Amino acid sequence: MTELWEGKRPAPAGITLPEDGDEKARIQSLAQQLQAMGMAEFVRACAAQDGTVLPEELFSEHVDPNGLEFFLRDPDAPEPAPERPATPDPDANKHAFEVFLDCIAMDDGLVQYLIDVLKRMDRKEFFKLSQITTKLDLDPEEFLYWLGRRELYAGEEEQACAVMMDHALLRLAEENRLDVVAALLSGDQKTFEALRCEAPELVHVPAATFDWYAKNYLDRDYPIRLIMRLNGVKFPN
């Protein structure tokens, strides 16, 4: 199959590939034709093209004759061990941008690099970061649009927390109390409890406990968004 879509092998009987299409177009065309033709017939056609007759035992009824995995296996290899139950994927229900930020947040150097890339709107470098972290080509403008409205995709409790804490933290930054901002973003509970007693955004909110703050703000993507804002990243209106 690789030889076919790379143009190194002529198409066997029953397969027609676009001559002028790029590699992606050839792959898509081949996939569609394989689905209609069946893997077994494709293998037979390629073998006939090479002047080879395959033994019919290869297509025995106890295996799926159209299964790609069967034809790629080593016939001399031992039977595979029973599959273990799959470990739940922690990123299974996450948006691609969430997975991207989870990876970036693991390294302060990556956070600063991402900020620099976004300030310059360097699409090429952003694509590199997204490929390394998520294996996807993410768009920087779509990313900023999503992150700028992160709380709109959440429940009411998280929305309220994000709005109140953003307001409080940005106000502290304007007052040049960046040491307090840094302590809050690092999760210092004593600093939060002191802030709760004096901040107009929180003082009259009974739900505003440290657990509320940790669950709905620290454990989400809001700290990295605030850091971006304080470092000059512009979010679309």
PDB file of C-alpha atoms in Angstrom:
ATOM      1  CA  MET A   1       0.000   0.000   0.000  1.00  0.00           C
ATOM      2  CA  THR A   2       2.832   2.373   0.839  1.00  0.00           C
ATOM      3  CA  GLU A   3       4.446   1.710  -2.529  1.00  0.00           C
ATOM      4  CA  LEU A   4       1.130   2.451  -4.245  1.00  0.00           C
ATOM      5  CA  TRP A   5       0.433   5.840  -2.725  1.00  0.00           C
ATOM      6  CA  GLU A   6       4.100   6.850  -3.038  1.00  0.00           C
ATOM      7  CA  GLY A   7       3.942   5.977  -6.760  1.00  0.00           C
ATOM      8  CA  LYS A   8       6.648   3.271  -6.514  1.00  0.00           C
ATOM      9  CA  ARG A   9       4.324   0.459  -7.623  1.00  0.00           C
ATOM     10  CA  PRO A  10       1.777   0.474 -10.463  1.00  0.00           C
ATOM     11  CA  ALA A  11      -1.808  -0.066  -9.315  1.00  0.00           C
ATOM     12  CA  PRO A  12      -2.894  -3.744  -9.491  1.00  0.00           C
ATOM     13  CA  ALA A  13      -6.009  -4.857 -11.312  1.00  0.00           C
ATOM     14  CA  GLY A  14      -9.117  -3.314  -9.760  1.00  0.00           C
ATOM     15  CA  ILE A  15      -7.333  -0.246  -8.345  1.00  0.00           C
ATOM     16  CA  THR A  16      -7.119   3.148 -10.067  1.00  0.00           C
ATOM     17  CA  LEU A  17      -5.259   6.024  -8.428  1.00  0.00           C
ATOM     18  CA  PRO A  18      -5.196   9.707  -9.448  1.00  0.00           C
ATOM     19  CA  GLU A  19      -2.029  10.416 -11.413  1.00  0.00           C
ATOM     20  CA  ASP A  20      -1.704  14.103 -10.586  1.00  0.00           C
ATOM     21  CA  GLY A  21      -3.000  14.053  -7.009  1.00  0.00           C
ATOM     22  CA  ASP A  22      -0.799  14.614  -3.988  1.00  0.00           C
ATOM     23  CA  GLU A  23       0.042  11.851  -1.527  1.00  0.00           C
ATOM     24  CA  LYS A  24      -2.961  12.643   0.669  1.00  0.00           C
ATOM     25  CA  ALA A  25      -5.330  12.346  -2.303  1.00  0.00           C
ATOM     26  CA  ARG A  26      -3.774   9.024  -3.305  1.00  0.00           C
ATOM     27  CA  ILE A  27      -4.136   7.677   0.240  1.00  0.00           C
ATOM     28  CA  GLN A  28      -7.803   8.711   0.425  1.00  0.00           C
ATOM     29  CA  SER A  29      -8.551   7.208  -2.988  1.00  0.00           C
ATOM     30  CA  LEU A  30      -6.800   3.942  -2.104  1.00  0.00           C
ATOM     31  CA  ALA A  31      -8.631   3.689   1.238  1.00  0.00           C
ATOM     32  CA  GLN A  32     -12.017   4.107  -0.452  1.00  0.00           C
ATOM     33  CA  GLN A  33     -11.233   1.486  -3.100  1.00  0.00           C
ATOM     34  CA  LEU A  34      -9.849  -0.971  -0.537  1.00  0.00           C
ATOM     35  CA  GLN A  35     -13.045  -0.692   1.471  1.00  0.00           C
ATOM     36  CA  ALA A  36     -15.078  -1.618  -1.621  1.00  0.00           C
ATOM     37  CA  MET A  37     -12.640  -4.264  -2.899  1.00  0.00           C
ATOM     38  CA  GLY A  38     -11.816  -5.974   0.377  1.00  0.00           C
ATOM     39  CA  MET A  39      -8.333  -6.590   1.729  1.00  0.00           C
ATOM     40  CA  ALA A  40      -8.246 -10.223   0.603  1.00  0.00           C
ATOM     41  CA  GLU A  41      -8.864  -9.347  -3.039  1.00  0.00           C
ATOM     42  CA  PHE A  42      -6.319  -6.555  -2.843  1.00  0.00           C
ATOM     43  CA  VAL A  43      -3.669  -8.984  -1.555  1.00  0.00           C
ATOM     44  CA  ARG A  44      -4.511 -11.469  -4.303  1.00  0.00           C
ATOM     45  CA  ALA A  45      -4.288  -8.707  -6.949  1.00  0.00           C
ATOM     46  CA  CYS A  46      -0.882  -7.512  -5.723  1.00  0.00           C
ATOM     47  CA  ALA A  47       0.417 -11.101  -5.604  1.00  0.00           C
ATOM     48  CA  ALA A  48      -0.810 -11.751  -9.150  1.00  0.00           C
ATOM     49  CA  GLN A  49       0.867  -8.533 -10.248  1.00  0.00           C
ATOM     50  CA  ASP A  50       4.156  -9.932  -8.885  1.00  0.00           C
ATOM     51  CA  GLY A  51       3.566 -13.348 -10.486  1.00  0.00           C
ATOM     52  CA  THR A  52       2.945 -15.007  -7.130  1.00  0.00           C
ATOM     53  CA  VAL A  53       0.160 -17.430  -6.250  1.00  0.00           C
ATOM     54  CA  LEU A  54      -0.727 -17.342  -2.574  1.00  0.00           C
ATOM     55  CA  PRO A  55      -1.841 -20.504  -0.763  1.00  0.00           C
ATOM     56  CA  GLU A  56      -5.545 -20.531  -0.034  1.00  0.00           C
ATOM     57  CA  GLU A  57      -4.821 -21.410   3.618  1.00  0.00           C
ATOM     58  CA  LEU A  58      -3.905 -17.724   3.961  1.00  0.00           C
ATOM     59  CA  PHE A  59      -7.581 -16.925   3.432  1.00  0.00           C
ATOM     60  CA  SER A  60      -8.960 -19.590   5.784  1.00  0.00           C
ATOM     61  CA  GLU A  61     -12.331 -19.066   7.408  1.00  0.00           C
ATOM     62  CA  HIS A  62     -11.033 -18.867  10.973  1.00  0.00           C
ATOM     63  CA  VAL A  63      -9.632 -15.382  10.364  1.00  0.00           C
ATOM     64  CA  ASP A  64     -11.152 -12.246   8.964  1.00  0.00           C
ATOM     65  CA  PRO A  65     -10.046 -12.412   5.292  1.00  0.00           C
ATOM     66  CA  ASN A  66     -10.495  -8.667   4.960  1.00  0.00           C
ATOM     67  CA  GLY A  67      -8.559  -7.757   8.090  1.00  0.00           C
ATOM     68  CA  LEU A  68      -5.436  -5.719   7.432  1.00  0.00           C
ATOM     69  CA  GLU A  69      -3.820  -6.869  10.685  1.00  0.00           C
ATOM     70  CA  PHE A  70      -3.896 -10.504   9.557  1.00  0.00           C
ATOM     71  CA  PHE A  71      -1.975  -9.858   6.344  1.00  0.00           C
ATOM     72  CA  LEU A  72       0.679  -7.815   8.127  1.00  0.00           C
ATOM     73  CA  ARG A  73       1.406 -10.428  10.766  1.00  0.00           C
ATOM     74  CA  ASP A  74       4.530 -12.600  10.798  1.00  0.00           C
ATOM     75  CA  PRO A  75       3.363 -16.177  10.036  1.00  0.00           C
ATOM     76  CA  ASP A  76       6.196 -17.586  12.188  1.00  0.00           C
ATOM     77  CA  ALA A  77       5.414 -15.381  15.168  1.00  0.00           C
ATOM     78  CA  PRO A  78       3.788 -16.928  18.268  1.00  0.00           C
ATOM     79  CA  GLU A  79       0.126 -16.321  18.943  1.00  0.00           C
ATOM     80  CA  PRO A  80      -0.360 -12.933  20.603  1.00  0.00           C
ATOM     81  CA  ALA A  81      -1.034 -12.898  24.307  1.00  0.00           C
ATOM     82  CA  PRO A  82      -4.587 -12.052  25.405  1.00  0.00           C
ATOM     83  CA  GLU A  83      -5.129  -8.333  25.472  1.00  0.00           C
ATOM     84  CA  ARG A  84      -5.115  -6.705  28.865  1.00  0.00           C
ATOM     85  CA  PRO A  85      -7.913  -4.326  29.742  1.00  0.00           C
ATOM     86  CA  ALA A  86      -7.019  -0.956  28.329  1.00  0.00           C
ATOM     87  CA  THR A  87      -5.913   1.718  30.785  1.00  0.00           C
ATOM     88  CA  PRO A  88      -8.414   4.574  30.730  1.00  0.00           C
ATOM     89  CA  ASP A  89      -7.118   7.482  28.690  1.00  0.00           C
ATOM     90  CA  PRO A  90      -7.045  10.593  30.921  1.00  0.00           C
ATOM     91  CA  ASP A  91      -7.407  12.769  27.816  1.00  0.00           C
ATOM     92  CA  ALA A  92     -10.333  10.821  26.335  1.00  0.00           C
ATOM     93  CA  ASN A  93     -12.997  13.469  26.988  1.00  0.00           C
ATOM     94  CA  LYS A  94     -10.793  16.530  26.662  1.00  0.00           C
ATOM     95  CA  HIS A  95     -10.761  19.095  23.899  1.00  0.00           C
ATOM     96  CA  ALA A  96      -7.556  19.067  21.845  1.00  0.00           C
ATOM     97  CA  PHE A  97      -6.732  22.560  23.156  1.00  0.00           C
ATOM     98  CA  GLU A  98      -7.001  21.262  26.747  1.00  0.00           C
ATOM     99  CA  VAL A  99      -4.551  18.451  26.010  1.00  0.00           C
ATOM    100  CA  PHE A 100      -2.253  20.987  24.338  1.00  0.00           C
ATOM    101  CA  LEU A 101      -2.279  23.254  27.398  1.00  0.00           C
ATOM    102  CA  ASP A 102      -1.799  20.337  29.812  1.00  0.00           C
ATOM    103  CA  CYS A 103       1.432  19.481  28.000  1.00  0.00           C
ATOM    104  CA  ILE A 104       2.612  23.095  27.787  1.00  0.00           C
ATOM    105  CA  ALA A 105       1.924  23.758  31.479  1.00  0.00           C
ATOM    106  CA  MET A 106       4.306  20.978  32.529  1.00  0.00           C
ATOM    107  CA  ASP A 107       7.319  23.153  31.675  1.00  0.00           C
ATOM    108  CA  ASP A 108       7.767  26.844  32.479  1.00  0.00           C
ATOM    109  CA  GLY A 109      10.087  27.198  29.509  1.00  0.00           C
ATOM    110  CA  LEU A 110       7.364  25.936  27.166  1.00  0.00           C
ATOM    111  CA  VAL A 111       4.875  28.386  28.668  1.00  0.00           C
ATOM    112  CA  GLN A 112       7.216  31.299  27.985  1.00  0.00           C
ATOM    113  CA  TYR A 113       7.956  29.987  24.498  1.00  0.00           C
ATOM    114  CA  LEU A 114       4.232  29.667  23.731  1.00  0.00           C
ATOM    115  CA  ILE A 115       3.671  33.237  24.913  1.00  0.00           C
ATOM    116  CA  ASP A 116       6.430  34.469  22.594  1.00  0.00           C
ATOM    117  CA  VAL A 117       5.013  32.461  19.662  1.00  0.00           C
ATOM    118  CA  LEU A 118       1.513  33.851  20.219  1.00  0.00           C
ATOM    119  CA  LYS A 119       2.695  37.434  20.583  1.00  0.00           C
ATOM    120  CA  ARG A 120       4.490  37.108  17.233  1.00  0.00           C
ATOM    121  CA  MET A 121       1.595  34.985  15.848  1.00  0.00           C
ATOM    122  CA  ASP A 122       4.201  32.611  14.456  1.00  0.00           C
ATOM    123  CA  ARG A 123       1.934  29.987  12.912  1.00  0.00           C
ATOM    124  CA  LYS A 124       4.785  27.706  11.873  1.00  0.00           C
ATOM    125  CA  GLU A 125       6.178  27.441  15.411  1.00  0.00           C
ATOM    126  CA  PHE A 126       2.682  27.038  16.863  1.00  0.00           C
ATOM    127  CA  PHE A 127       2.054  24.118  14.475  1.00  0.00           C
ATOM    128  CA  LYS A 128       5.323  22.555  15.656  1.00  0.00           C
ATOM    129  CA  LEU A 129       4.242  22.822  19.290  1.00  0.00           C
ATOM    130  CA  SER A 130       0.814  21.385  18.544  1.00  0.00           C
ATOM    131  CA  GLN A 131       2.299  18.484  16.588  1.00  0.00           C
ATOM    132  CA  ILE A 132       4.719  17.641  19.402  1.00  0.00           C
ATOM    133  CA  THR A 133       2.048  17.790  22.112  1.00  0.00           C
ATOM    134  CA  THR A 134      -1.122  16.535  20.408  1.00  0.00           C
ATOM    135  CA  LYS A 135       0.007  15.236  16.975  1.00  0.00           C
ATOM    136  CA  LEU A 136      -2.555  17.628  15.491  1.00  0.00           C
ATOM    137  CA  ASP A 137      -2.247  20.818  13.432  1.00  0.00           C
ATOM    138  CA  LEU A 138      -3.940  23.316  15.736  1.00  0.00           C
ATOM    139  CA  ASP A 139      -4.666  26.868  14.636  1.00  0.00           C
ATOM    140  CA  PRO A 140      -3.303  29.656  16.898  1.00  0.00           C
ATOM    141  CA  GLU A 141      -6.219  32.022  16.232  1.00  0.00           C
ATOM    142  CA  GLU A 142      -8.808  29.343  16.985  1.00  0.00           C
ATOM    143  CA  PHE A 143      -6.823  28.442  20.102  1.00  0.00           C
ATOM    144  CA  LEU A 144      -6.864  32.037  21.371  1.00  0.00           C
ATOM    145  CA  TYR A 145     -10.575  32.369  20.593  1.00  0.00           C
ATOM    146  CA  TRP A 146     -11.314  29.182  22.551  1.00  0.00           C
ATOM    147  CA  LEU A 147      -9.053  30.020  25.500  1.00  0.00           C
ATOM    148  CA  GLY A 148     -10.389  33.569  25.734  1.00  0.00           C
ATOM    149  CA  ARG A 149     -13.893  32.141  26.214  1.00  0.00           C
ATOM    150  CA  ARG A 150     -12.894  29.055  28.171  1.00  0.00           C
ATOM    151  CA  GLU A 151     -15.486  29.509  30.921  1.00  0.00           C
ATOM    152  CA  LEU A 152     -18.380  29.704  28.439  1.00  0.00           C
ATOM    153  CA  TYR A 153     -17.960  25.978  27.803  1.00  0.00           C
ATOM    154  CA  ALA A 154     -18.144  25.151  31.536  1.00  0.00           C
ATOM    155  CA  GLY A 155     -20.862  24.846  34.179  1.00  0.00           C
ATOM    156  CA  GLU A 156     -22.275  27.749  36.179  1.00  0.00           C
ATOM    157  CA  GLU A 157     -20.017  27.235  39.209  1.00  0.00           C
ATOM    158  CA  GLU A 158     -16.857  27.275  37.099  1.00  0.00           C
ATOM    159  CA  GLN A 159     -18.082  30.269  35.098  1.00  0.00           C
ATOM    160  CA  ALA A 160     -18.691  32.267  38.270  1.00  0.00           C
ATOM    161  CA  CYS A 161     -15.334  31.301  39.760  1.00  0.00           C
ATOM    162  CA  ALA A 162     -13.426  32.165  36.568  1.00  0.00           C
ATOM    163  CA  VAL A 163     -15.058  35.586  36.273  1.00  0.00           C
ATOM    164  CA  MET A 164     -14.537  36.501  39.936  1.00  0.00           C
ATOM    165  CA  MET A 165     -10.963  35.260  40.160  1.00  0.00           C
ATOM    166  CA  ASP A 166      -9.934  36.823  36.845  1.00  0.00           C
ATOM    167  CA  HIS A 167     -11.315  40.154  38.050  1.00  0.00           C
ATOM    168  CA  ALA A 168      -9.549  39.872  41.418  1.00  0.00           C
ATOM    169  CA  LEU A 169      -6.207  38.758  39.969  1.00  0.00           C
ATOM    170  CA  LEU A 170      -6.153  41.389  37.236  1.00  0.00           C
ATOM    171  CA  ARG A 171      -7.006  44.052  39.810  1.00  0.00           C
ATOM    172  CA  LEU A 172      -4.109  42.873  42.007  1.00  0.00           C
ATOM    173  CA  ALA A 173      -1.792  43.033  38.983  1.00  0.00           C
ATOM    174  CA  GLU A 174      -2.924  46.615  38.242  1.00  0.00           C
ATOM    175  CA  GLU A 175      -2.191  47.467  41.888  1.00  0.00           C
ATOM    176  CA  ASN A 176       1.330  46.060  41.309  1.00  0.00           C
ATOM    177  CA  ARG A 177       0.762  43.275  43.854  1.00  0.00           C
ATOM    178  CA  LEU A 178       2.339  40.701  41.593  1.00  0.00           C
ATOM    179  CA  ASP A 179       3.764  38.730  44.546  1.00  0.00           C
ATOM    180  CA  VAL A 180       0.198  38.055  45.698  1.00  0.00           C
ATOM    181  CA  VAL A 181      -0.822  37.075  42.161  1.00  0.00           C
ATOM    182  CA  ALA A 182       2.120  34.659  41.927  1.00  0.00           C
ATOM    183  CA  ALA A 183       1.269  33.082  45.302  1.00  0.00           C
ATOM    184  CA  LEU A 184      -2.378  32.642  44.312  1.00  0.00           C
ATOM    185  CA  LEU A 185      -1.509  31.073  40.958  1.00  0.00           C
ATOM    186  CA  SER A 186       0.903  28.694  42.677  1.00  0.00           C
ATOM    187  CA  GLY A 187      -1.960  27.509  44.910  1.00  0.00           C
ATOM    188  CA  ASP A 188      -0.959  29.020  48.246  1.00  0.00           C
ATOM    189  CA  GLN A 189      -3.977  28.435  50.490  1.00  0.00           C
ATOM    190  CA  LYS A 190      -3.069  30.990  53.170  1.00  0.00           C
ATOM    191  CA  THR A 191      -2.762  33.735  50.538  1.00  0.00           C
ATOM    192  CA  PHE A 192      -6.164  32.820  49.117  1.00  0.00           C
ATOM    193  CA  GLU A 193      -7.829  32.835  52.553  1.00  0.00           C
ATOM    194  CA  ALA A 194      -6.330  36.242  53.308  1.00  0.00           C
ATOM    195  CA  LEU A 195      -7.543  37.546  49.936  1.00  0.00           C
ATOM    196  CA  ARG A 196     -11.026  36.174  50.527  1.00  0.00           C
ATOM    197  CA  CYS A 197     -11.365  38.335  53.638  1.00  0.00           C
ATOM    198  CA  GLU A 198     -10.524  41.589  51.844  1.00  0.00           C
ATOM    199  CA  ALA A 199     -11.268  41.207  48.146  1.00  0.00           C
ATOM    200  CA  PRO A 200     -14.590  42.839  47.146  1.00  0.00           C
ATOM    201  CA  GLU A 201     -15.025  40.125  44.504  1.00  0.00           C
ATOM    202  CA  LEU A 202     -15.032  37.331  47.120  1.00  0.00           C
ATOM    203  CA  VAL A 203     -15.891  38.677  50.546  1.00  0.00           C
ATOM    204  CA  HIS A 204     -19.659  38.283  50.110  1.00  0.00           C
ATOM    205  CA  VAL A 205     -19.537  34.917  48.310  1.00  0.00           C
ATOM    206  CA  PRO A 206     -20.031  32.022  50.787  1.00  0.00           C
ATOM    207  CA  ALA A 207     -19.088  29.440  48.137  1.00  0.00           C
ATOM    208  CA  ALA A 208     -15.649  31.013  47.631  1.00  0.00           C
ATOM    209  CA  THR A 209     -13.561  28.492  49.566  1.00  0.00           C
ATOM    210  CA  PHE A 210     -10.060  27.354  48.663  1.00  0.00           C
ATOM    211  CA  ASP A 211     -11.450  24.030  47.395  1.00  0.00           C
ATOM    212  CA  TRP A 212     -13.834  25.979  45.149  1.00  0.00           C
ATOM    213  CA  TYR A 213     -10.914  28.015  43.819  1.00  0.00           C
ATOM    214  CA  ALA A 214      -8.679  24.970  43.295  1.00  0.00           C
ATOM    215  CA  LYS A 215     -11.366  22.928  41.555  1.00  0.00           C
ATOM    216  CA  ASN A 216     -12.797  25.619  39.283  1.00  0.00           C
ATOM    217  CA  TYR A 217      -9.744  27.775  38.574  1.00  0.00           C
ATOM    218  CA  LEU A 218      -6.374  26.264  39.445  1.00  0.00           C
ATOM    219  CA  ASP A 219      -7.204  22.839  38.007  1.00  0.00           C
ATOM    220  CA  ARG A 220      -8.488  24.327  34.766  1.00  0.00           C
ATOM    221  CA  ASP A 221      -6.750  26.471  32.118  1.00  0.00           C
ATOM    222  CA  TYR A 222      -7.353  29.875  33.708  1.00  0.00           C
ATOM    223  CA  PRO A 223      -3.943  30.379  35.389  1.00  0.00           C
ATOM    224  CA  ILE A 224      -2.073  29.980  32.095  1.00  0.00           C
ATOM    225  CA  ARG A 225      -4.589  32.278  30.386  1.00  0.00           C
ATOM    226  CA  LEU A 226      -4.006  34.942  33.031  1.00  0.00           C
ATOM    227  CA  ILE A 227      -0.234  34.600  32.684  1.00  0.00           C
ATOM    228  CA  MET A 228      -0.609  35.087  28.930  1.00  0.00           C
ATOM    229  CA  ARG A 229      -2.694  38.220  29.432  1.00  0.00           C
ATOM    230  CA  LEU A 230      -0.202  39.668  31.893  1.00  0.00           C
ATOM    231  CA  ASN A 231       2.583  39.010  29.388  1.00  0.00           C
ATOM    232  CA  GLY A 232       0.879  40.835  26.524  1.00  0.00           C
ATOM    233  CA  VAL A 233      -0.902  38.069  24.589  1.00  0.00           C
ATOM    234  CA  LYS A 234      -3.967  39.530  22.875  1.00  0.00           C
ATOM    235  CA  PHE A 235      -7.181  37.512  22.778  1.00  0.00           C
ATOM    236  CA  PRO A 236      -9.710  38.144  19.972  1.00  0.00           C
ATOM    237  CA  ASN A 237     -12.815  40.148  20.861  1.00  0.00           C
TER     238      ASN A 237
END
